[in-house]
Tab-separated table of C-alpha atoms in Angstrom:
chain	number	residue	atom	x	y	z
A	19	MET	CA	0.226	0.015	0.193
A	20	LYS	CA	2.897	2.297	0.879
A	21	LYS	CA	4.670	1.473	-2.251
A	22	THR	CA	1.280	2.034	-4.331
A	23	LEU	CA	0.745	5.476	-2.642
A	24	LEU	CA	4.492	6.407	-3.215
A	25	THR	CA	4.337	5.705	-7.087
A	26	LEU	CA	1.171	7.446	-7.370
A	27	LEU	CA	2.538	10.502	-5.746
A	28	SER	CA	5.591	10.280	-7.718
A	29	LEU	CA	3.308	9.991	-11.082
A	30	ILE	CA	0.937	12.986	-9.837
A	31	LEU	CA	4.457	15.093	-9.374
A	32	LEU	CA	6.104	14.090	-12.829
A	33	THR	CA	2.774	14.869	-14.673
A	34	GLN	CA	2.332	18.473	-13.147
A	35	THR	CA	3.508	21.022	-15.642
A	36	GLY	CA	4.676	23.477	-12.498
A	37	PHE	CA	7.259	20.854	-11.439
A	38	SER	CA	9.303	21.064	-14.246
A	39	ALA	CA	12.131	23.051	-12.883
A	40	GLY	CA	14.009	20.353	-11.493
A	41	ILE	CA	15.541	19.097	-8.100
A	42	GLY	CA	18.790	19.765	-6.807
A	43	TYR	CA	20.713	17.863	-4.097
A	44	ILE	CA	23.686	18.906	-1.904
A	45	ASP	CA	26.418	16.840	-0.645
A	46	TYR	CA	25.827	17.873	3.542
A	47	TYR	CA	29.058	16.497	4.501
A	48	LYS	CA	30.897	18.385	2.155
A	49	VAL	CA	29.339	21.311	2.808
A	50	VAL	CA	29.768	21.067	6.588
A	51	THR	CA	33.330	19.712	6.197
A	52	THR	CA	34.572	22.826	3.990
A	53	TYR	CA	32.538	25.699	5.795
A	54	PRO	CA	34.749	27.942	7.881
A	55	LEU	CA	32.301	28.588	10.658
A	56	ALA	CA	31.471	24.803	11.221
A	57	GLN	CA	35.056	24.124	11.190
A	58	LYS	CA	35.598	26.968	13.636
A	59	TYR	CA	32.713	25.293	15.760
A	60	ARG	CA	33.977	22.013	15.701
A	61	LYS	CA	37.678	23.171	17.046
A	62	GLU	CA	35.732	25.165	19.753
A	63	LEU	CA	33.762	21.823	20.688
A	64	LEU	CA	36.708	19.516	20.620
A	65	ASN	CA	38.503	21.977	22.956
A	66	LYS	CA	35.706	21.766	25.453
A	67	SER	CA	35.769	17.957	25.139
A	68	ASN	CA	39.441	17.682	25.639
A	69	ALA	CA	38.949	20.338	28.661
A	70	ILE	CA	36.249	17.778	30.490
A	71	ASN	CA	38.849	14.581	29.823
A	72	ASN	CA	41.996	16.623	31.374
A	73	TYR	CA	39.335	17.725	34.126
A	74	THR	CA	38.464	14.000	34.737
A	75	LYS	CA	42.105	12.741	34.735
A	76	ASN	CA	42.965	15.475	37.302
A	77	GLN	CA	40.168	14.416	39.538
A	78	GLU	CA	41.209	10.826	39.265
A	79	ASN	CA	44.838	11.850	40.437
A	80	LYS	CA	43.516	13.859	43.364
A	81	ILE	CA	41.496	11.063	44.327
A	82	LEU	CA	44.299	8.490	44.440
A	83	GLN	CA	46.564	11.032	46.247
A	84	ALA	CA	44.049	11.653	48.949
A	85	LYS	CA	44.998	10.428	52.437
A	86	ASP	CA	41.640	9.014	53.629
A	87	LYS	CA	38.406	7.863	52.482
A	88	GLU	CA	36.186	11.221	53.464
A	89	THR	CA	38.772	13.246	51.555
A	90	LYS	CA	38.494	10.703	48.442
A	91	ASN	CA	34.524	10.559	48.420
A	92	GLN	CA	34.184	14.545	48.803
A	93	LEU	CA	36.459	14.927	46.072
A	94	ARG	CA	35.061	12.087	44.116
A	95	ASP	CA	30.982	13.832	44.605
A	96	LYS	CA	32.731	17.365	43.716
A	97	GLY	CA	34.171	15.760	40.615
A	98	ILE	CA	31.169	13.977	39.336
A	99	ALA	CA	28.946	17.397	39.995
A	100	GLU	CA	31.470	19.286	38.111
A	101	ILE	CA	31.803	16.488	35.073
A	102	LYS	CA	27.861	16.610	34.872
A	103	LYS	CA	27.965	20.307	34.634
A	104	MET	CA	30.784	20.434	32.054
A	105	GLN	CA	28.914	17.503	30.079
A	106	LYS	CA	25.557	19.593	30.286
A	107	ASP	CA	27.229	22.941	29.058
A	108	TYR	CA	29.054	21.059	26.056
A	109	ALA	CA	25.810	19.422	24.943
A	110	ILE	CA	23.680	22.868	25.327
A	111	LEU	CA	26.366	24.460	23.120
A	112	ARG	CA	26.629	21.491	20.589
A	113	GLU	CA	23.109	21.760	19.890
A	114	GLN	CA	23.252	25.507	19.735
A	115	ARG	CA	26.203	25.605	17.134
A	116	GLU	CA	24.890	22.460	15.154
A	117	GLN	CA	21.364	24.293	14.889
A	118	GLU	CA	23.026	27.369	13.743
A	119	ILE	CA	25.059	25.788	10.802
A	120	GLN	CA	21.644	24.021	9.854
A	121	ASN	CA	20.003	26.956	9.893
A	122	LYS	CA	22.741	28.886	7.890
A	123	ILE	CA	22.950	26.123	5.268
A	124	LYS	CA	19.164	25.918	5.011
A	125	LEU	CA	19.052	29.707	4.047
A	126	THR	CA	21.700	29.513	1.533
A	127	ALA	CA	20.234	26.427	-0.152
A	128	ASP	CA	17.055	28.420	-0.399
A	129	LYS	CA	18.988	31.256	-1.969
A	130	VAL	CA	20.512	28.740	-4.482
A	131	LYS	CA	17.224	27.294	-5.047
A	132	GLU	CA	15.610	30.267	-6.173
A	133	GLN	CA	18.932	31.407	-8.296
A	134	LYS	CA	18.817	28.022	-10.023
A	135	LYS	CA	14.826	27.909	-10.343
A	136	LEU	CA	14.534	24.702	-8.736
A	137	ASP	CA	11.533	23.049	-6.934
A	138	ILE	CA	13.387	21.628	-4.217
A	139	ILE	CA	16.988	20.772	-3.125
A	140	ILE	CA	17.594	17.489	-1.021
A	141	LYS	CA	20.608	15.859	0.716
A	142	LYS	CA	22.346	13.876	-1.711
A	143	ASP	CA	21.895	10.986	0.223
A	144	ALA	CA	18.178	10.991	-0.260
A	145	SER	CA	18.471	11.130	-4.070
A	146	VAL	CA	18.280	7.731	-5.985
A	147	THR	CA	19.167	9.078	-9.358
A	148	GLY	CA	18.820	12.478	-10.927
A	149	GLY	CA	18.788	15.801	-9.872
A	150	ILE	CA	21.339	18.971	-10.145
A	151	ASP	CA	24.296	18.902	-7.815
A	152	VAL	CA	24.181	22.801	-5.941
A	153	THR	CA	26.791	21.420	-3.716
A	154	GLN	CA	29.351	24.010	-4.819
A	155	ASP	CA	26.766	26.878	-5.078
A	156	VAL	CA	25.786	26.376	-1.287
A	157	ILE	CA	29.521	26.444	-0.183
A	158	ASN	CA	30.041	29.553	-2.331
A	159	GLY	CA	27.143	31.046	-0.689
A	160	LEU	CA	28.170	30.311	2.701
A	161	LYS	CA	31.357	32.181	2.310
């Protein structure tokens, strides 16, 4: 049933005269890996992740060097609380950065869609066959 509906929908779309401009696609991975702002954010997130790892290692060393069990427990509890806070802050920042990048790519893809007079732009992975590769146009628009 689902396959029949998809086939019917495809036939309807193909026979519509207004759907003649075409479909564009972008290699999203290529766009993200070449976009300077995305590279900057990736480094920022890597630095935050490394800071969490370094803090964790330092706390482990402090716990190992503690003289008594009570001090070890206090250091462990304090460390766990701080690590949770750092991880939460990292997750929030990552979500914000990813959303910002996605929004900028979408806005640029919309501009390219209008410039190229395309009906739709999809991710390359979603395309079975055909379409116009507008990846470089999107990359150039993000510069």
